[in-house]
Short mmCIF file of C-alpha atoms and ligand atoms in Angstrom, two decimals:
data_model
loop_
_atom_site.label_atom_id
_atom_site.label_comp_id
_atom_site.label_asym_id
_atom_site.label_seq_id
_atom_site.Cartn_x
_atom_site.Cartn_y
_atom_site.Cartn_z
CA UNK A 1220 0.00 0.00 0.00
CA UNK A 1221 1.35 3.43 -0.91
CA UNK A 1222 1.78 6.13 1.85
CA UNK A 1223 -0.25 8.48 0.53
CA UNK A 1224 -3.14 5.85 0.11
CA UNK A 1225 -2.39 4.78 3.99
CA UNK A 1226 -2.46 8.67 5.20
CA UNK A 1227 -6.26 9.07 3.23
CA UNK A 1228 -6.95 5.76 5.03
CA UNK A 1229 -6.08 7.21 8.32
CA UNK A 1230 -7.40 10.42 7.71
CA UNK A 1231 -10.90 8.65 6.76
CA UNK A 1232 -11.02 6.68 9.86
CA UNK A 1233 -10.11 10.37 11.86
CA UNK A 1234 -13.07 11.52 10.18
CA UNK A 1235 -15.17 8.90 11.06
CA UNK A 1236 -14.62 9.06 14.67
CA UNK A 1237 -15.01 12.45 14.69
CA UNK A 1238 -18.57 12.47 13.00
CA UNK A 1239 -18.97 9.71 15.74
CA UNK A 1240 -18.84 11.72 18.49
CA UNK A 1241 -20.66 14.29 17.39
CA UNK A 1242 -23.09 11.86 17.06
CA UNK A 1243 -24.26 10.76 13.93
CA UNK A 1244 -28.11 10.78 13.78
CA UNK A 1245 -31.31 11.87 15.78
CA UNK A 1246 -32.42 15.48 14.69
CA UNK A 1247 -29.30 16.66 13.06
CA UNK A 1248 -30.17 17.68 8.91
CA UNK A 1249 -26.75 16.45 7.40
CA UNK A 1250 -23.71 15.02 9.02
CA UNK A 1251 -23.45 10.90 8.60
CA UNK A 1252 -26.89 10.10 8.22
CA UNK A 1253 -29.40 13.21 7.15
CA UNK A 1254 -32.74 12.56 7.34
CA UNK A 1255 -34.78 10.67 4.92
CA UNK A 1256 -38.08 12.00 3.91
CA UNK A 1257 -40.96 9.41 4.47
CA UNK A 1258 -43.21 8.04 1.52
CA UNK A 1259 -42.36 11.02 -0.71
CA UNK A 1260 -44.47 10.38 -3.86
CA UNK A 1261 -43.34 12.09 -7.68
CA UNK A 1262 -44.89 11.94 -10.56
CA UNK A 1263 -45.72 8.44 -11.98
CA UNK A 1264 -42.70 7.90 -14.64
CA UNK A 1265 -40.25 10.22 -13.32
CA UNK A 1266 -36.92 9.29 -12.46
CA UNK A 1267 -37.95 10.09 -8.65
CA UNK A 1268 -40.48 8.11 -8.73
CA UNK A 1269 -38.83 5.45 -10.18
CA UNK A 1270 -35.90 5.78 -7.68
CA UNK A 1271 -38.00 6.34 -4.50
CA UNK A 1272 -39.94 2.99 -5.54
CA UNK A 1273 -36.91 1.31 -6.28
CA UNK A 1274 -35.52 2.38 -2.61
CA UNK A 1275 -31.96 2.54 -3.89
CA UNK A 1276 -29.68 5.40 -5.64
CA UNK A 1277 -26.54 4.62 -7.04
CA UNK A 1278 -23.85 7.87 -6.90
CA UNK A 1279 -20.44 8.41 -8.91
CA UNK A 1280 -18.16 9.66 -6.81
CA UNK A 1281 -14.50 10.05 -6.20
CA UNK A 1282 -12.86 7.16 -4.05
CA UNK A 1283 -9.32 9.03 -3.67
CA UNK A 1284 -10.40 12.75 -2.49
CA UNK A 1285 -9.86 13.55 1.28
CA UNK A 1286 -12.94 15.68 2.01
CA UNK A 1287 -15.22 15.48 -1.24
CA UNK A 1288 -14.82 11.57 -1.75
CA UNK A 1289 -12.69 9.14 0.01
CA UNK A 1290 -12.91 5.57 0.26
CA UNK A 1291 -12.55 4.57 3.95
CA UNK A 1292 -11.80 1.18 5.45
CA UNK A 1293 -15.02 -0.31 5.01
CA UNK A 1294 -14.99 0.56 1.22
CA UNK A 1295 -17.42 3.20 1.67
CA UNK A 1296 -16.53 7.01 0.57
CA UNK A 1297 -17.03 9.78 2.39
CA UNK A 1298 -16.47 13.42 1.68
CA UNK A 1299 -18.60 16.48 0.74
CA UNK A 1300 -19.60 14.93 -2.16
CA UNK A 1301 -20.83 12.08 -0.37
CA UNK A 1302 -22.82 13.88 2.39
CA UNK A 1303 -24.57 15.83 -0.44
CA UNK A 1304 -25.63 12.57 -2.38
CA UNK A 1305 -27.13 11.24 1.17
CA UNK A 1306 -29.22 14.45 1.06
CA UNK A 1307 -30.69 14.14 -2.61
CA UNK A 1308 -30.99 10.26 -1.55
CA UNK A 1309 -33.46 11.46 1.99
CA UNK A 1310 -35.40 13.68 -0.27
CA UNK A 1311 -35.75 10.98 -2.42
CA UNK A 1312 -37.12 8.42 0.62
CA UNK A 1313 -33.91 6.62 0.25
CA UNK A 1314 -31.65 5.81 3.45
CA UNK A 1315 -28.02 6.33 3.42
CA UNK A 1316 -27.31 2.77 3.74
CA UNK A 1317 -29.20 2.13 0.26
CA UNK A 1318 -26.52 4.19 -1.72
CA UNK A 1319 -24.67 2.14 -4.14
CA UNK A 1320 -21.38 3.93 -5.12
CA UNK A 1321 -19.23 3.36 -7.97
CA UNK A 1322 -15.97 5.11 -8.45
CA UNK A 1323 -15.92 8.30 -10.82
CA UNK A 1324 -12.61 9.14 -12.14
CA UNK A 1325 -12.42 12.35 -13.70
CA UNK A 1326 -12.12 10.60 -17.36
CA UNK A 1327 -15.46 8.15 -17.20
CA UNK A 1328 -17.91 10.50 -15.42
CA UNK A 1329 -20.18 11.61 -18.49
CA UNK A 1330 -19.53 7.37 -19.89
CA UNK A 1331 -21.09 6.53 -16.28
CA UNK A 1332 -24.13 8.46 -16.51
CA UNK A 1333 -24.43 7.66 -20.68
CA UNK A 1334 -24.47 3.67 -19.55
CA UNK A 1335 -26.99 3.91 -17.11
CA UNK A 1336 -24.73 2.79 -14.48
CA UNK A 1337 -25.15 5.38 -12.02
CA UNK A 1338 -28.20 7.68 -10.96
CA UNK A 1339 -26.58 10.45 -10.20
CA UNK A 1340 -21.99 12.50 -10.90
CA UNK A 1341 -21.48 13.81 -7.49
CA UNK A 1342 -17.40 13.88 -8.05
CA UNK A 1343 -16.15 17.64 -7.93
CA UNK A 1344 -17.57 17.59 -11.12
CA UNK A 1345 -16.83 21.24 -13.21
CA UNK A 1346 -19.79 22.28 -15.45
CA UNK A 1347 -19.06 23.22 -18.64
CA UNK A 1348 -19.80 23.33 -22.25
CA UNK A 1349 -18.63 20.54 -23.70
CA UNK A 1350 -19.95 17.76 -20.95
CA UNK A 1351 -23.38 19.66 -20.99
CA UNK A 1352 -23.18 18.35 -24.68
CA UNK A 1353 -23.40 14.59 -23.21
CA UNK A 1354 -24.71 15.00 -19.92
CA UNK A 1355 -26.67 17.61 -17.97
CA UNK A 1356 -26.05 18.98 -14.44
CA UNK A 1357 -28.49 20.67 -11.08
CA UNK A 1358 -26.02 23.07 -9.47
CA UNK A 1359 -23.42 24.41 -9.40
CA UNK A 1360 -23.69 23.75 -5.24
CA UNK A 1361 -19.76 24.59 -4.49
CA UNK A 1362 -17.31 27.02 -6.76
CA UNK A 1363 -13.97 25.90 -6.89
CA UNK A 1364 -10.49 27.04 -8.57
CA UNK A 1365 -7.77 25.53 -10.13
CA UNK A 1366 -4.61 25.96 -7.68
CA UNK A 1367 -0.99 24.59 -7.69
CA UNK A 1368 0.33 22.34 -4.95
CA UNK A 1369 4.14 21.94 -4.65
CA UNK A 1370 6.70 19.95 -2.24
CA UNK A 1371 6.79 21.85 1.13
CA UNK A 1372 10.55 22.39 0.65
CA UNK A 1373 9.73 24.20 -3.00
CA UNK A 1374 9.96 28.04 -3.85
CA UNK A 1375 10.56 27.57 -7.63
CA UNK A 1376 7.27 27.46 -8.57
CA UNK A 1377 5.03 30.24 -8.24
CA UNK A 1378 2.25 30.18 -10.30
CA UNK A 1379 1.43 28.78 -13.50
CA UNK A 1380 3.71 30.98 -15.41
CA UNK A 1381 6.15 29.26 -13.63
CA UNK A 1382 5.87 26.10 -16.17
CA UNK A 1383 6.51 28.47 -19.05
CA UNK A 1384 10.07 28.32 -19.24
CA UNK A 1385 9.49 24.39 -20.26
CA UNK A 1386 11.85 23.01 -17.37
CA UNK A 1387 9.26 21.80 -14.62
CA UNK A 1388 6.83 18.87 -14.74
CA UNK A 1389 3.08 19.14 -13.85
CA UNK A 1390 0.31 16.50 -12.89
CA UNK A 1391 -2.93 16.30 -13.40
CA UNK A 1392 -5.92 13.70 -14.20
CA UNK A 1393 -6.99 12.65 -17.81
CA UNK A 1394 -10.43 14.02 -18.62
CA UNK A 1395 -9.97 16.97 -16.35
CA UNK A 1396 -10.45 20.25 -16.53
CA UNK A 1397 -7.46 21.60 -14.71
CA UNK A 1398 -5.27 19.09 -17.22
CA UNK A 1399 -6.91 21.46 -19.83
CA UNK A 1400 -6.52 24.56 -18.25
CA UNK A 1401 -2.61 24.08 -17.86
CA UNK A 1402 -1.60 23.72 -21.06
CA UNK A 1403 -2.06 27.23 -22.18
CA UNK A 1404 0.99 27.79 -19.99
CA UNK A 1405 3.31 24.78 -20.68
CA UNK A 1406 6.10 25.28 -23.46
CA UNK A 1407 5.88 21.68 -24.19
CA UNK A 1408 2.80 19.80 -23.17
CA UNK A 1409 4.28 16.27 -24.08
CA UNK A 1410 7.20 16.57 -21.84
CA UNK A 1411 5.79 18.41 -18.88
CA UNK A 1412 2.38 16.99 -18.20
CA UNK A 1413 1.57 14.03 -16.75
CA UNK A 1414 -1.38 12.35 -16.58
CA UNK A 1415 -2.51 9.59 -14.43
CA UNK A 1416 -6.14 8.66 -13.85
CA UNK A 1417 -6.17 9.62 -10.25
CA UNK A 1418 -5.33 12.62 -8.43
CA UNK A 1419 -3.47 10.02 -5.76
CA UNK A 1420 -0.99 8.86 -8.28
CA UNK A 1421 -0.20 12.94 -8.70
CA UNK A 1422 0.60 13.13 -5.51
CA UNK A 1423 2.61 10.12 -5.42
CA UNK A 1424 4.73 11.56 -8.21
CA UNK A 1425 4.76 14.56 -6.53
CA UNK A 1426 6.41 12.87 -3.22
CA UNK A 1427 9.23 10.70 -5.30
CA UNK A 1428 10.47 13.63 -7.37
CA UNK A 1429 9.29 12.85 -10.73
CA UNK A 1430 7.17 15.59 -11.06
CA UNK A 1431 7.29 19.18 -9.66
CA UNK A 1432 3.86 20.34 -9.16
CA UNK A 1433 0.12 18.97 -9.25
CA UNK A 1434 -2.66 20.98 -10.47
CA UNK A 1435 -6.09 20.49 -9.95
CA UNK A 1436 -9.08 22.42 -7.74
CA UNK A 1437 -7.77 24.39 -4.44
CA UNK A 1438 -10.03 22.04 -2.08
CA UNK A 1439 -9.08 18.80 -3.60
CA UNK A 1440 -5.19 19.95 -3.10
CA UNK A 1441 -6.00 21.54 0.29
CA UNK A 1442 -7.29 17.87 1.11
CA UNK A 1443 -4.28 16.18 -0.05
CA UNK A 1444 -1.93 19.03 2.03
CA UNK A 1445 -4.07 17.97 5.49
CA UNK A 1446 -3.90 14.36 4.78
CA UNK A 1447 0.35 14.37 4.23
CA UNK A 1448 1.47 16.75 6.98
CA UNK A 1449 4.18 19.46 6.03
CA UNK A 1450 4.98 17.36 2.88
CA UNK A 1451 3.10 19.95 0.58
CA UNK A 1452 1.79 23.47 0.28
CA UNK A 1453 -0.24 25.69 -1.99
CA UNK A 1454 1.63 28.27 -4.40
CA UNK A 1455 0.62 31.19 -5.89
CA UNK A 1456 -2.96 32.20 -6.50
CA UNK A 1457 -6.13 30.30 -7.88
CA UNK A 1458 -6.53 30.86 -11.78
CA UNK A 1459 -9.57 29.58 -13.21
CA UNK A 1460 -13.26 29.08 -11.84
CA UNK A 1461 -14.97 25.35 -11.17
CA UNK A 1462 -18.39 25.76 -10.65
CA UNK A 1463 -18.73 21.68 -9.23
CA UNK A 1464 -22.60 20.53 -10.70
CA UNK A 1465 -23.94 16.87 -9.97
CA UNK A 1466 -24.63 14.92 -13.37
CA UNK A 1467 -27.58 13.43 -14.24
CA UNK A 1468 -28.40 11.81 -17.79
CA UNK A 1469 -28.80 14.31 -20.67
CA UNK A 1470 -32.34 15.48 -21.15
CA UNK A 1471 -33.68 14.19 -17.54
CA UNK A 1472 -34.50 18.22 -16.70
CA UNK A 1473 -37.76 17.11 -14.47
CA UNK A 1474 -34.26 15.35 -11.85
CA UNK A 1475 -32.70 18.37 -12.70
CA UNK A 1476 -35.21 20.35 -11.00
CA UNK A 1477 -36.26 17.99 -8.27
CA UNK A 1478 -32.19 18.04 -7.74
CA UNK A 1479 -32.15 22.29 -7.86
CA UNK A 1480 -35.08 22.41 -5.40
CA UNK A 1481 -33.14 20.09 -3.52
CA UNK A 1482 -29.92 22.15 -3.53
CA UNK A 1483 -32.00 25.24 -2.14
CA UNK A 1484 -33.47 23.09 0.56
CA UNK A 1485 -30.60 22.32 1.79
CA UNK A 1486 -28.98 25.76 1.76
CA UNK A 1487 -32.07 27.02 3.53
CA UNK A 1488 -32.32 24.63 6.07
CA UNK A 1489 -28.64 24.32 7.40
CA UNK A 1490 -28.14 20.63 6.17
CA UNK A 1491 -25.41 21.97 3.26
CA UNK A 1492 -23.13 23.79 5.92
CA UNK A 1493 -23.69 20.81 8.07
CA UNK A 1494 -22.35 18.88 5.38
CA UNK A 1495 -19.11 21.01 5.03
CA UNK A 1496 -18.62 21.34 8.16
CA UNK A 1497 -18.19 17.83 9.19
CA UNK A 1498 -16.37 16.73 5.88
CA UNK A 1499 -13.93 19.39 3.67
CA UNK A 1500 -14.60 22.11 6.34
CA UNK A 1501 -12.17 20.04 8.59
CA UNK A 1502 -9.11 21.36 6.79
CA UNK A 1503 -11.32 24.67 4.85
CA UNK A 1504 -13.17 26.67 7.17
CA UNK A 1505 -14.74 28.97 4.44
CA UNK A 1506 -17.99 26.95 5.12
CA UNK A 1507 -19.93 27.92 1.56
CA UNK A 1508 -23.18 29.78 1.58
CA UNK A 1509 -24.42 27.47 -1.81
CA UNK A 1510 -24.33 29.35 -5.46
CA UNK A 1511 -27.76 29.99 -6.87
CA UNK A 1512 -28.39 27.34 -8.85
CA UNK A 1513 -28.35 27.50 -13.05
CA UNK A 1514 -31.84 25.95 -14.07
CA UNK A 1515 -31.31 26.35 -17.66
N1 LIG B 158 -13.29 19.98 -11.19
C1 LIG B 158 -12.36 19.47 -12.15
C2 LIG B 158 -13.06 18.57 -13.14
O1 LIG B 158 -14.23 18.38 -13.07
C3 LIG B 158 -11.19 18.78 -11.51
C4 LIG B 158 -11.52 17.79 -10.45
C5 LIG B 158 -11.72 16.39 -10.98
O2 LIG B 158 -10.94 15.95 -11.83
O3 LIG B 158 -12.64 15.76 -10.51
O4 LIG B 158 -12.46 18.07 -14.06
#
């Protein structure tokens, strides 16, 4: 087992016991186990119908994120990401405990969603043009930014004009958007970026020296720096905007809606900052108010 996949373990487990002691259920509206609305009823033929009859949601989500989606000893994930699928899932009449997930990497979200082999893309999940032309998304519910992380040790790189000279190596994870973003500023894509399919592998690279830098979203990096103390730190300044939407299947606007209203539920009623708070707001206290949603 690599260290970095041992430190996420641990970190899972810290999280766990945490949420533990605060005490995971009774009249609390997020946390581990938000409340599950009873007998909801939808219209016959919608998706929510067909999902609150069926009394299970499946969820893509990310299995090596600390704080949006991390895969803990017990093979579940936990994370932000997480907490807000178990909120769609109560509104739905569907219990925690009844969510399938299935790992997202970045590259196979919209194929996931195409295949009917998940419900529901809650994976720090960037809307934008092109995957709105295969899938569509409720949200955005969180507004990210791409960021740089470097070794602890490393003042070389300060920003992404730092990999213009053509001498440093970058990381990133096919099918992102921060693995597009970058190469506007790379002298030679082929020789500085590397891609791997998860953002763990990065950081691996990262650690033995074979690259010099990872880029991806600020709270995805600011998970990684919490889960491998002093080993890595933030540089420079956040350069592009990632408005994080949950998929759903192209053309499915009546769960698009039923997923918006859900979104400004949960902003209302406290449940969303709950969710933070116990999960990505353990190493980002910024706890997010909730964008206004885009019902397009
Ligand atoms: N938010 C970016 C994206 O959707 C980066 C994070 C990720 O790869 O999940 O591509």
């Amino acid at each position: 087992m690599r260290i970095s996949r041992m430190a996420a373990v641990a970190a899972a487990a810290a999280l766990a016991l945490s949420m533990a002691a605060c005490g995971d259920n009774g009249d609390d509206t997020g946390g581990e186990n938000p409340d599950v609305v009873e007998s909801p009823t939808f219209e016959a033929g919608t998706t929510m119908a067909e999902l609150s009859e069926a009394g299970k949601l499946v969820v893509g989500t990310k299995f090596d994120q600390p704080g949006f989606g991390l895969q803990g000893l017990d093979g579940t994930p936990a994370g932000f990401d997480v907490e807000i699928a178990k909120l769609i899932a109560g509104e739905l009449g569907i219990a925690a405990d009844d969510i399938e997930y299935v790992e997202a990497r970045s590259a196979v979200r919209e194929e996931l969603l195409e295949q009917d082999r998940v419900d529901i893309v809650v994976a720090t999940y960037t809307i934008n043009p092109t995957r709105k032309e295969r899938i569509d998304f409720a949200g955005p519910y969180y507004v990210a930014g791409q960021h740089i992380m470097v070794r602890a040790d490393d003042d070389s790189i300060t920003g992404p004009e730092s990999f213009e000279a053509g001498d440093k190596k970058v990381c990133s994870v096919q099918g992102s958007t921060p693995a597009e973003n970058i190469q506007e500023y790379l002298a030679n894509a082929g020789e500085q970026l590397v891609l791997f399919d998860i953002y763990d592998k990065c950081v691996d690279a990262l650690r033995g020296g074979q690259v010099d830098a990872v880029t991806t979203d600020n709270v995805i990096l600011l998970g990684f720096i919490a889960s491998n103390e002093g080993e890595f730190k933030l540089t420079g300044e956040q350069f592009t905007e990632e408005p994080y939407g949950i998929g759903v299947k192209k053309g499915d606007d009546a769960f698009r809606d039923f997923i918006n209203d859900t979104l400004e539920k949960i902003y209302e009623n406290g449940a969303y900052a709950q969710a933070w708070e116990s999960t990505a707001g353990e190493f980002d206290d910024n706890t997010p108010t909730g964008p206004a949603v885009d019902r397009y």
